[in-house]
Amino acid sequence: MVSPSPGYAITFRVETPASFSASSDVTVAIGETGAAITGLDVVGSDQQSMIIDVSANARGLRHVEKIKAKVNSLPGTSVLRVSDQTFVMHSKGKLEIASKIQLRNREDLSRAYTPGVARISTAIAENNDNAWRFTMKANTVAIVTDGTAVLGLGDIGPEAAMPVMEGKAILFKQFGQVDAWPVALDTKDTEEIISICKAIAPAYGGINLEDISAPRCFEIERRLREELDIPVFHDDQHGTAIVTLAALVNALKVVGKTMADIRVVVSGVGAAGYAIIRLLMKSGVRHIRATGRNGVIVRTEEYTDEHRIWLANNTNEEGFSGTLKEAVVGADVFIGVSAPNLLDGDDIAAMNEDAIVFAMANPDPEVDPEVASEHAAIVATGRSDFPNQINNVLVFPGFFRGLLDAQATDVTDDMMVAAADAIAGTITDEELNPGFLIPSVFDPRVLPAVSEAVKQAALDSGLVKNIDMDEDVMNNKS
C-alpha cells in the first residue's frame, strides 16, 4: 500500500460537539483510515460546538474522500471544508520578482533608472559583453517548455506546465543561486521554438529546455547549440543521464565491477534513455542493449528517427533480438526510464550475480523495488520514499552554476561526466553502502562540488567567453 505523502497534505475543518473527547474522536477516526496526522488546532468554540482544523497526509484523492466520510460518520460531527495544502501553496503562483537594490530617494532612482541608466545602455551598445557585467544575464537562465512531455502527464499544454516550471525555478535558486524564469510557449513547431529561443537569448546566460517531447527535443537542442553562444541544456535528457551515471559509478564500487565489463539493459529509448546510453558509453560502458516498446533495438531493423538509428548502430553489438524480459537475462545492470511494472522478481533473479537495478519510472517503477531487492544487490528508483533516489535536482542547479561562473558558450560530454563524478564523489568510501549511493538534494556538499567541476571542465574546453568581470573594469566605464 502507498504510504501517506506530503504531496497530499490536507486540512479538514470540522465542526464537533462541545465535549472533552470530540477532538480526540476525530483524530482517532482519521488515524483509522491510515492517514498521518500532522497537526490539530481549535479555531472556534461556543457552548454547543467547536471548530477544529485537523491536518493530515493522505495517500491520494480517494483516500481524502474516505477520511471525509469517516469523520462525517461521527455523531454530531461534520466536515465543513477540505483544504488541499498543495493547491494552497500554488495560489497565484510560486514566483515573484525581487529587486537587488532599494530605491530610498531620488538619487537612487536617478541611478537605477533615468537619467543614469542611459549610461549603462550606452556602454552595452558599444560592447555587448557589457550585458554580462551590467544586467541580469550573467546569472539568469530561461526555462523553456512547450508542455508536451510534462512529468508523467504527457502533452498537457504550456499553461498546465507552468506550475512545474515555477517549481524548477525555485530549485535553481534554492540549490544553485541561479535566477531562472519560466518561458512557456504556445507552439509545438520546432522551427518556431528555435526562433523564439534565439530571439530571447540576449536576456539570458543559458537556456534549460524542459518537458519538450521527443524526437523534437533532439533537433531543438542541437540547433540551438549550433546557433547560440550561450549553453543550452535539455534537463530531461542530460540531467537524468548525469545523475544516473553518478549512481552507477558508486554502485559499481559497492559490487566490485567495472564500466568496461558490465552488461547493461536500458528500458526506454526516448530523451532520457538515449542520453543515458550516450553518457554511459562516453564513460567506458561497452555492452548495452536498448529496449523500446517492441523489444531490443537491432541493426537489422529500419528506424525512421535519427536517435533510434544511432542506437541501432552503436549498441547491441552481438545483434541480440528479443523482449525486455529476455534481454535482462544475465545482465549486470538494468536501467529503466520507461513504464511501470514491466519486470517481476523472476526477471531480476535471472540477472547476473550482484545485479544493479535502477527502476526510475515515476510514480510506479518498472519493477517493485521491494521485490527487486530480494534478488539484486542494489536497487534505486526515482522516488523519495525508497533509498537511493536518482533525482536530477542533484544536477541542474550546480551544473548551470558552473556554466554561468565559467561564462560557458556550450555544453560538452566532458562537462557532464565531470558533474557525475562530482556527485558520486560527495559520498565518501566510509559512507558508501547499498542503501546510500548518492547524496540527498539537501546535502551542502553537492552544489560546490558540481559547480566547480563543471566550471573547470568548461575552462579546460576553451568554450568560454573570458569576459573580465573585475570591479575595476566595470568602474572604468564612462
Coordinates of C-alpha atoms in Angstrom, one line a residue:
M1 CA 0.0 0.0 0.0
V2 CA 1.2 3.5 -0.8
S3 CA 2.3 5.5 2.2
P4 CA 0.7 8.8 3.1
S5 CA 2.5 11.6 1.3
P6 CA 3.1 15.3 2.0
G7 CA 2.0 15.7 -1.7
Y8 CA -1.5 15.1 -0.3
A9 CA -1.3 17.3 2.8
I10 CA -5.0 18.1 3.6
T11 CA -6.5 20.3 6.3
F12 CA -10.0 19.3 7.3
R13 CA -12.1 22.0 9.0
V14 CA -14.5 20.0 11.3
E15 CA -17.5 21.0 13.4
T16 CA -17.8 18.8 16.5
P17 CA -19.9 18.8 19.7
A18 CA -18.6 20.8 22.6
S19 CA -17.2 17.9 24.5
F20 CA -13.9 17.0 26.0
S21 CA -13.4 13.9 23.8
A22 CA -14.7 15.4 20.5
S23 CA -11.3 16.4 19.0
S24 CA -9.7 13.1 20.0
D25 CA -12.6 11.2 18.5
V26 CA -11.9 13.0 15.2
T27 CA -8.2 12.3 15.3
V28 CA -8.8 8.6 16.1
A29 CA -11.2 8.3 13.2
I30 CA -8.8 9.9 10.7
G31 CA -5.9 7.7 12.0
E32 CA -8.0 4.6 11.5
T33 CA -8.2 5.4 7.8
G34 CA -4.4 5.2 7.6
A35 CA -3.7 8.9 7.3
A36 CA -0.7 10.5 9.0
I37 CA -2.0 13.3 11.3
T38 CA 0.4 16.3 11.4
G39 CA -1.5 18.9 13.4
L40 CA -4.7 20.0 15.2
D41 CA -5.9 23.4 16.1
V42 CA -9.1 24.7 17.7
V43 CA -10.1 27.7 15.6
G44 CA -13.6 28.4 17.1
S45 CA -15.8 27.4 20.0
D46 CA -19.1 28.1 21.8
Q47 CA -21.2 26.3 24.3
Q48 CA -22.7 24.0 21.7
S49 CA -19.9 23.2 19.3
M50 CA -16.2 23.5 18.4
I51 CA -14.5 24.2 15.1
I52 CA -11.2 22.4 14.7
D53 CA -8.6 22.2 11.9
V54 CA -7.0 18.8 11.5
S55 CA -4.0 18.4 9.1
A56 CA -3.1 15.1 7.8
N57 CA -1.1 13.4 4.9
A58 CA -3.2 11.2 2.7
R59 CA -2.4 8.6 0.1
G60 CA -4.5 10.3 -2.7
L61 CA -7.8 11.8 -3.5
R62 CA -9.8 8.7 -2.9
H63 CA -8.2 8.4 0.5
V64 CA -9.2 12.0 1.2
E65 CA -12.9 11.2 0.4
K66 CA -12.6 8.1 2.7
I67 CA -11.3 10.3 5.5
K68 CA -14.1 12.8 5.0
A69 CA -16.8 10.1 5.1
K70 CA -15.3 8.6 8.2
V71 CA -15.3 11.9 10.1
N72 CA -18.9 12.7 8.9
S73 CA -20.0 9.4 10.4
L74 CA -19.2 10.5 13.9
P75 CA -22.3 11.6 15.9
G76 CA -22.8 15.4 15.7
T77 CA -19.7 15.9 13.6
S78 CA -19.4 17.3 10.1
V79 CA -16.6 18.3 7.7
L80 CA -17.1 22.0 6.8
R81 CA -14.2 22.4 4.4
V82 CA -11.3 20.5 2.9
S83 CA -8.2 22.4 2.0
D84 CA -5.5 20.8 -0.1
Q85 CA -2.2 22.4 1.1
T86 CA -0.5 21.7 -2.3
F87 CA -3.1 23.8 -4.0
V88 CA -2.8 26.5 -1.3
M89 CA 1.0 26.6 -1.8
H90 CA 0.4 27.3 -5.6
S91 CA -2.1 30.0 -5.1
K92 CA -1.3 32.8 -7.6
G93 CA 1.9 31.1 -8.4
K94 CA 5.1 30.4 -6.5
L95 CA 7.4 33.1 -8.0
E96 CA 7.8 36.8 -7.8
I97 CA 10.2 39.5 -8.9
A98 CA 12.5 40.8 -6.2
S99 CA 14.8 43.8 -6.5
K100 CA 18.5 43.5 -5.6
I101 CA 18.5 47.2 -4.7
Q102 CA 16.4 49.6 -2.6
L103 CA 15.2 52.9 -4.0
R104 CA 15.4 55.1 -0.9
N105 CA 15.5 58.5 -2.5
R106 CA 15.7 60.4 -5.8
E107 CA 19.5 59.8 -6.0
D108 CA 18.9 56.0 -6.0
L109 CA 16.1 56.5 -8.6
S110 CA 18.3 58.6 -10.9
R111 CA 21.0 55.8 -10.9
A112 CA 18.7 52.8 -11.2
Y113 CA 16.6 54.5 -13.9
T114 CA 16.8 57.7 -15.8
P115 CA 19.0 59.5 -16.4
G116 CA 21.8 57.3 -15.1
V117 CA 20.6 54.1 -16.7
A118 CA 21.2 55.6 -20.1
R119 CA 25.0 55.5 -19.5
I120 CA 24.7 51.7 -18.8
S121 CA 22.7 51.2 -22.0
T122 CA 25.3 53.2 -24.0
A123 CA 28.1 51.1 -22.6
I124 CA 26.3 47.9 -23.6
A125 CA 25.6 49.3 -27.1
E126 CA 29.3 50.0 -27.5
N127 CA 30.2 46.5 -26.3
N128 CA 27.7 43.7 -26.0
D129 CA 30.0 41.9 -23.5
N130 CA 28.9 44.6 -21.0
A131 CA 25.5 42.9 -20.8
W132 CA 27.2 40.2 -18.8
R133 CA 28.6 42.9 -16.4
F134 CA 25.7 45.2 -16.0
T135 CA 22.5 43.1 -16.5
M136 CA 20.9 40.0 -15.0
K137 CA 22.2 38.0 -18.0
A138 CA 25.2 36.7 -16.0
N139 CA 23.1 34.8 -13.5
T140 CA 19.8 34.1 -15.4
V141 CA 18.5 31.0 -17.2
A142 CA 15.4 30.6 -19.3
I143 CA 13.4 27.5 -18.6
V144 CA 11.8 26.9 -21.9
T145 CA 8.9 24.4 -22.4
D146 CA 6.0 23.7 -24.8
G147 CA 4.2 21.5 -22.3
T148 CA 4.3 18.4 -24.4
A149 CA 6.1 15.9 -22.1
V150 CA 5.4 17.1 -18.5
L151 CA 6.3 14.7 -15.8
G152 CA 4.2 11.6 -16.3
L153 CA 1.3 13.6 -17.6
G154 CA 2.3 13.9 -21.2
D155 CA 1.1 16.7 -23.5
I156 CA -0.9 18.9 -21.2
G157 CA -0.1 22.3 -22.7
P158 CA 2.0 25.3 -21.7
E159 CA -0.4 26.7 -19.1
A160 CA -0.6 23.4 -17.3
A161 CA 3.2 23.1 -17.4
M162 CA 3.7 26.4 -15.6
P163 CA 3.5 25.0 -12.0
V164 CA 6.2 22.6 -12.9
M165 CA 8.4 25.3 -14.4
E166 CA 7.9 27.6 -11.4
G167 CA 9.0 24.7 -9.2
K168 CA 12.0 24.2 -11.4
A169 CA 12.9 27.9 -11.0
I170 CA 12.7 27.6 -7.2
L171 CA 15.1 24.7 -7.3
F172 CA 17.5 26.6 -9.4
K173 CA 17.5 29.4 -6.8
Q174 CA 17.4 27.2 -3.7
F175 CA 20.2 24.8 -4.7
G176 CA 22.3 26.8 -7.2
Q177 CA 21.7 30.5 -6.5
V178 CA 20.7 30.8 -10.2
D179 CA 17.9 33.1 -11.2
A180 CA 15.7 31.1 -13.6
W181 CA 12.4 32.1 -15.2
P182 CA 9.7 30.0 -16.9
V183 CA 9.1 30.6 -20.6
A184 CA 6.0 28.6 -21.6
L185 CA 5.5 28.5 -25.4
D186 CA 2.1 28.1 -27.1
T187 CA 3.6 26.3 -30.1
K188 CA 4.8 22.8 -30.9
D189 CA 6.5 23.8 -34.1
T190 CA 10.2 23.0 -33.9
E191 CA 11.3 26.0 -36.1
E192 CA 9.2 28.4 -34.1
I193 CA 10.5 27.2 -30.8
I194 CA 14.1 27.6 -32.1
S195 CA 13.3 31.0 -33.4
I196 CA 11.8 32.2 -30.1
C197 CA 14.7 30.9 -28.1
K198 CA 17.1 32.7 -30.4
A199 CA 15.1 35.9 -30.1
I200 CA 15.0 35.9 -26.2
A201 CA 18.7 34.7 -25.8
P202 CA 20.1 38.3 -25.3
A203 CA 18.5 38.4 -21.9
Y204 CA 19.8 35.1 -20.6
G205 CA 23.1 33.4 -19.8
G206 CA 21.8 30.0 -20.6
I207 CA 18.7 28.0 -21.7
N208 CA 17.3 25.0 -19.9
L209 CA 14.9 23.1 -22.2
E210 CA 12.3 21.3 -20.2
D211 CA 9.5 18.8 -20.9
I212 CA 9.6 19.0 -24.7
S213 CA 8.7 15.7 -26.3
A214 CA 11.0 13.5 -28.3
P215 CA 12.1 13.5 -31.0
R216 CA 11.6 17.2 -31.5
C217 CA 13.7 17.9 -28.3
F218 CA 16.8 16.5 -30.0
E219 CA 16.6 18.8 -33.0
I220 CA 15.7 21.8 -30.9
E221 CA 18.7 21.3 -28.6
R222 CA 21.1 20.5 -31.5
R223 CA 20.2 23.6 -33.5
L224 CA 20.2 26.0 -30.5
R225 CA 23.7 24.8 -29.5
E226 CA 24.9 25.4 -33.0
E227 CA 23.3 28.8 -33.4
L228 CA 23.7 30.4 -30.0
D229 CA 26.7 31.4 -27.9
I230 CA 25.2 30.5 -24.6
P231 CA 24.8 27.0 -23.1
V232 CA 21.7 25.0 -24.0
F233 CA 20.8 22.0 -21.8
H234 CA 17.9 19.7 -22.1
D235 CA 17.5 18.5 -18.5
D236 CA 15.1 15.7 -19.2
Q237 CA 18.0 14.1 -21.2
H238 CA 21.2 15.2 -19.7
G239 CA 20.2 15.9 -16.1
T240 CA 18.8 12.4 -15.8
A241 CA 21.9 10.9 -17.6
I242 CA 24.3 12.6 -15.3
V243 CA 22.7 11.6 -12.0
T244 CA 22.2 8.0 -13.4
L245 CA 25.9 7.8 -14.2
A246 CA 26.8 9.2 -10.7
A247 CA 24.7 6.5 -9.1
L248 CA 26.2 3.8 -11.3
V249 CA 29.8 4.9 -10.5
N250 CA 29.1 4.3 -6.8
A251 CA 27.0 1.2 -7.3
L252 CA 29.9 -0.4 -9.2
K253 CA 32.3 0.4 -6.3
V254 CA 29.9 -1.4 -4.0
V255 CA 29.7 -4.6 -6.1
G256 CA 33.3 -4.5 -7.3
K257 CA 32.6 -4.4 -11.1
T258 CA 33.9 -2.0 -13.8
M259 CA 32.3 0.0 -16.6
A260 CA 34.1 -1.9 -19.3
D261 CA 32.9 -5.3 -18.2
I262 CA 29.3 -4.8 -17.2
R263 CA 26.3 -5.7 -19.5
V264 CA 23.6 -3.0 -19.3
V265 CA 20.0 -3.1 -20.4
V266 CA 18.2 0.2 -20.8
S267 CA 14.4 0.2 -21.0
G268 CA 13.1 3.4 -22.7
V269 CA 14.7 4.9 -25.8
G270 CA 13.2 8.4 -25.5
A271 CA 15.0 11.5 -24.5
A272 CA 16.3 10.2 -21.1
G273 CA 17.2 6.7 -22.3
Y274 CA 19.1 8.0 -25.3
A275 CA 21.1 10.5 -23.3
I276 CA 21.9 7.9 -20.6
I277 CA 23.2 5.4 -23.2
R278 CA 25.4 8.0 -24.8
L279 CA 26.9 9.2 -21.5
L280 CA 27.5 5.6 -20.3
M281 CA 29.4 4.9 -23.5
K282 CA 31.4 8.0 -23.0
S283 CA 32.3 6.7 -19.6
G284 CA 33.5 3.3 -20.8
V285 CA 30.5 1.0 -20.9
R286 CA 30.8 -1.2 -23.9
H287 CA 27.9 -3.7 -23.7
I288 CA 24.4 -2.1 -23.9
R289 CA 21.0 -3.3 -25.1
A290 CA 18.5 -0.6 -25.6
T291 CA 14.8 -1.7 -25.5
G292 CA 11.7 0.1 -26.6
R293 CA 8.0 -1.0 -26.8
N294 CA 8.8 -3.5 -29.5
G295 CA 11.8 -5.1 -27.8
V296 CA 15.6 -4.6 -28.2
I297 CA 16.8 -2.1 -30.8
V298 CA 18.7 -4.1 -33.5
R299 CA 20.8 -3.1 -36.5
T300 CA 18.7 -5.2 -38.9
E301 CA 15.6 -3.2 -38.3
E302 CA 14.8 0.1 -40.1
Y303 CA 14.1 3.1 -37.9
T304 CA 12.7 6.5 -39.0
D305 CA 14.1 8.8 -36.3
E306 CA 17.7 9.8 -36.1
H307 CA 18.3 8.8 -32.5
R308 CA 17.0 5.3 -32.9
I309 CA 19.2 4.9 -35.9
W310 CA 22.2 5.9 -33.8
L311 CA 21.2 3.5 -31.1
A312 CA 20.9 0.7 -33.6
N313 CA 24.3 1.4 -35.0
N314 CA 26.1 1.9 -31.6
T315 CA 24.5 -0.6 -29.2
N316 CA 23.7 -4.4 -29.1
E317 CA 26.9 -5.3 -30.9
E318 CA 26.0 -9.0 -30.7
G319 CA 22.7 -8.5 -32.5
F320 CA 20.5 -9.9 -29.8
S321 CA 16.8 -9.8 -30.7
G322 CA 14.1 -10.2 -28.2
T323 CA 11.9 -8.7 -25.5
L324 CA 12.9 -6.8 -22.4
K325 CA 12.4 -9.8 -20.2
E326 CA 14.7 -11.8 -22.4
A327 CA 17.2 -9.0 -22.7
V328 CA 17.8 -8.8 -18.9
V329 CA 18.8 -12.4 -18.5
G330 CA 22.5 -12.4 -17.4
A331 CA 22.7 -8.6 -17.4
D332 CA 24.7 -6.8 -14.7
V333 CA 22.7 -3.6 -14.7
F334 CA 19.1 -2.7 -15.5
I335 CA 18.2 1.0 -16.1
G336 CA 14.5 1.9 -16.6
V337 CA 13.2 5.2 -17.8
S338 CA 10.1 3.8 -19.4
A339 CA 6.8 2.5 -17.9
P340 CA 5.6 0.7 -14.7
N341 CA 5.5 -3.0 -13.9
L342 CA 7.5 -4.3 -16.9
L343 CA 9.5 -6.8 -14.8
D344 CA 9.0 -9.0 -11.8
G345 CA 11.1 -10.8 -9.3
D346 CA 11.8 -13.7 -11.6
D347 CA 13.3 -11.3 -14.1
I348 CA 15.6 -9.8 -11.6
A349 CA 16.6 -13.2 -10.3
A350 CA 17.7 -14.1 -13.9
M351 CA 20.2 -11.2 -14.0
N352 CA 23.9 -11.7 -13.2
E353 CA 25.1 -12.1 -9.6
D354 CA 25.3 -8.8 -7.7
A355 CA 22.8 -7.2 -10.1
I356 CA 22.1 -3.4 -10.1
V357 CA 18.6 -2.2 -10.7
F358 CA 17.7 1.4 -11.4
A359 CA 13.9 1.4 -11.9
M360 CA 13.2 5.1 -12.4
A361 CA 9.7 5.3 -13.9
N362 CA 7.5 7.6 -11.8
P363 CA 5.4 7.3 -9.8
D364 CA 5.4 3.5 -10.4
P365 CA 8.7 1.9 -11.3
E366 CA 9.4 -0.8 -13.9
V367 CA 9.7 -3.4 -11.1
D368 CA 8.5 -3.3 -7.4
P369 CA 11.6 -2.1 -5.5
E370 CA 11.0 -4.3 -2.6
V371 CA 10.6 -7.4 -4.9
A372 CA 13.8 -6.4 -6.8
S373 CA 15.7 -6.0 -3.6
E374 CA 15.1 -9.7 -2.8
H375 CA 17.4 -10.6 -5.8
A376 CA 19.5 -7.6 -6.7
A377 CA 22.5 -6.3 -4.7
I378 CA 21.5 -2.7 -5.3
V379 CA 18.1 -1.1 -6.1
A380 CA 17.5 2.6 -6.9
T381 CA 14.4 4.4 -8.0
G382 CA 13.2 7.9 -8.9
R383 CA 11.0 8.0 -5.8
S384 CA 11.7 9.8 -2.5
D385 CA 10.1 7.1 -0.4
F386 CA 12.8 4.5 -1.2
P387 CA 16.5 4.5 -0.6
N388 CA 18.8 5.7 -3.4
Q389 CA 16.5 8.3 -5.1
I390 CA 18.0 9.1 -8.5
N391 CA 16.9 12.7 -8.8
N392 CA 18.2 15.3 -11.4
V393 CA 17.7 18.0 -8.8
L394 CA 21.2 17.0 -7.8
V395 CA 22.4 18.1 -11.3
F396 CA 20.9 21.1 -12.9
P397 CA 21.3 23.8 -10.2
G398 CA 25.0 23.1 -9.8
F399 CA 25.5 22.4 -13.5
F400 CA 24.2 25.8 -14.5
R401 CA 26.0 27.5 -11.6
G402 CA 29.3 26.2 -13.1
L403 CA 28.3 27.1 -16.6
L404 CA 27.5 30.7 -15.7
D405 CA 30.6 31.1 -13.5
A406 CA 32.7 29.9 -16.4
Q407 CA 30.8 32.0 -18.9
A408 CA 30.5 28.9 -20.9
T409 CA 29.2 29.0 -24.5
D410 CA 28.3 25.4 -24.9
V411 CA 27.8 22.1 -23.1
T412 CA 30.1 19.1 -23.7
D413 CA 30.1 15.4 -22.7
D414 CA 33.2 16.1 -20.6
M415 CA 31.3 18.6 -18.5
M416 CA 28.6 16.1 -17.9
V417 CA 31.0 13.3 -16.9
A418 CA 32.7 15.8 -14.6
A419 CA 29.4 16.6 -12.9
A420 CA 28.5 12.9 -12.5
D421 CA 31.9 12.2 -10.9
A422 CA 31.5 15.2 -8.6
I423 CA 28.1 13.9 -7.4
A424 CA 29.4 10.4 -6.9
G425 CA 32.5 11.8 -5.1
T426 CA 30.5 13.6 -2.4
I427 CA 29.8 10.1 -0.9
T428 CA 32.9 9.0 0.9
D429 CA 34.1 5.4 1.0
E430 CA 33.1 5.2 4.6
E431 CA 29.6 6.4 3.8
L432 CA 29.1 4.3 0.7
N433 CA 26.8 1.2 1.0
P434 CA 24.0 -0.5 -1.0
G435 CA 21.4 1.8 0.6
F436 CA 23.4 5.1 0.2
L437 CA 24.7 5.5 -3.3
I438 CA 24.1 9.2 -3.9
P439 CA 23.7 12.3 -1.7
S440 CA 20.5 14.0 -0.7
V441 CA 19.4 17.0 -2.7
F442 CA 19.9 18.9 0.6
D443 CA 23.5 17.8 1.1
P444 CA 25.5 21.1 1.2
R445 CA 28.5 19.3 -0.4
V446 CA 26.7 18.9 -3.8
L447 CA 26.5 22.4 -5.1
P448 CA 30.2 23.4 -4.7
A449 CA 31.4 20.0 -5.9
V450 CA 29.2 20.1 -9.1
S451 CA 29.6 23.7 -9.9
E452 CA 33.4 23.7 -9.5
A453 CA 33.8 20.5 -11.6
V454 CA 31.6 21.9 -14.4
K455 CA 33.4 25.3 -14.3
Q456 CA 36.8 23.7 -14.6
A457 CA 35.7 21.4 -17.4
A458 CA 34.3 24.4 -19.3
L459 CA 37.5 26.3 -18.8
D460 CA 39.5 23.3 -19.9
S461 CA 37.4 23.0 -23.1
G462 CA 38.0 26.7 -24.0
L463 CA 34.3 27.1 -24.7
V464 CA 34.0 30.2 -22.6
K465 CA 33.7 34.0 -23.2
N466 CA 36.5 35.2 -20.9
I467 CA 34.7 38.4 -20.1
D468 CA 36.6 40.3 -17.3
M469 CA 34.1 40.8 -14.5
D470 CA 36.5 42.6 -12.2
E471 CA 35.0 45.6 -10.5
D472 CA 37.9 47.9 -11.7
V473 CA 36.9 47.1 -15.3
M474 CA 33.3 47.9 -14.5
N475 CA 34.1 51.1 -12.6
N476 CA 36.2 52.5 -15.5
K477 CA 33.2 52.7 -17.8
S478 CA 32.1 56.1 -19.0

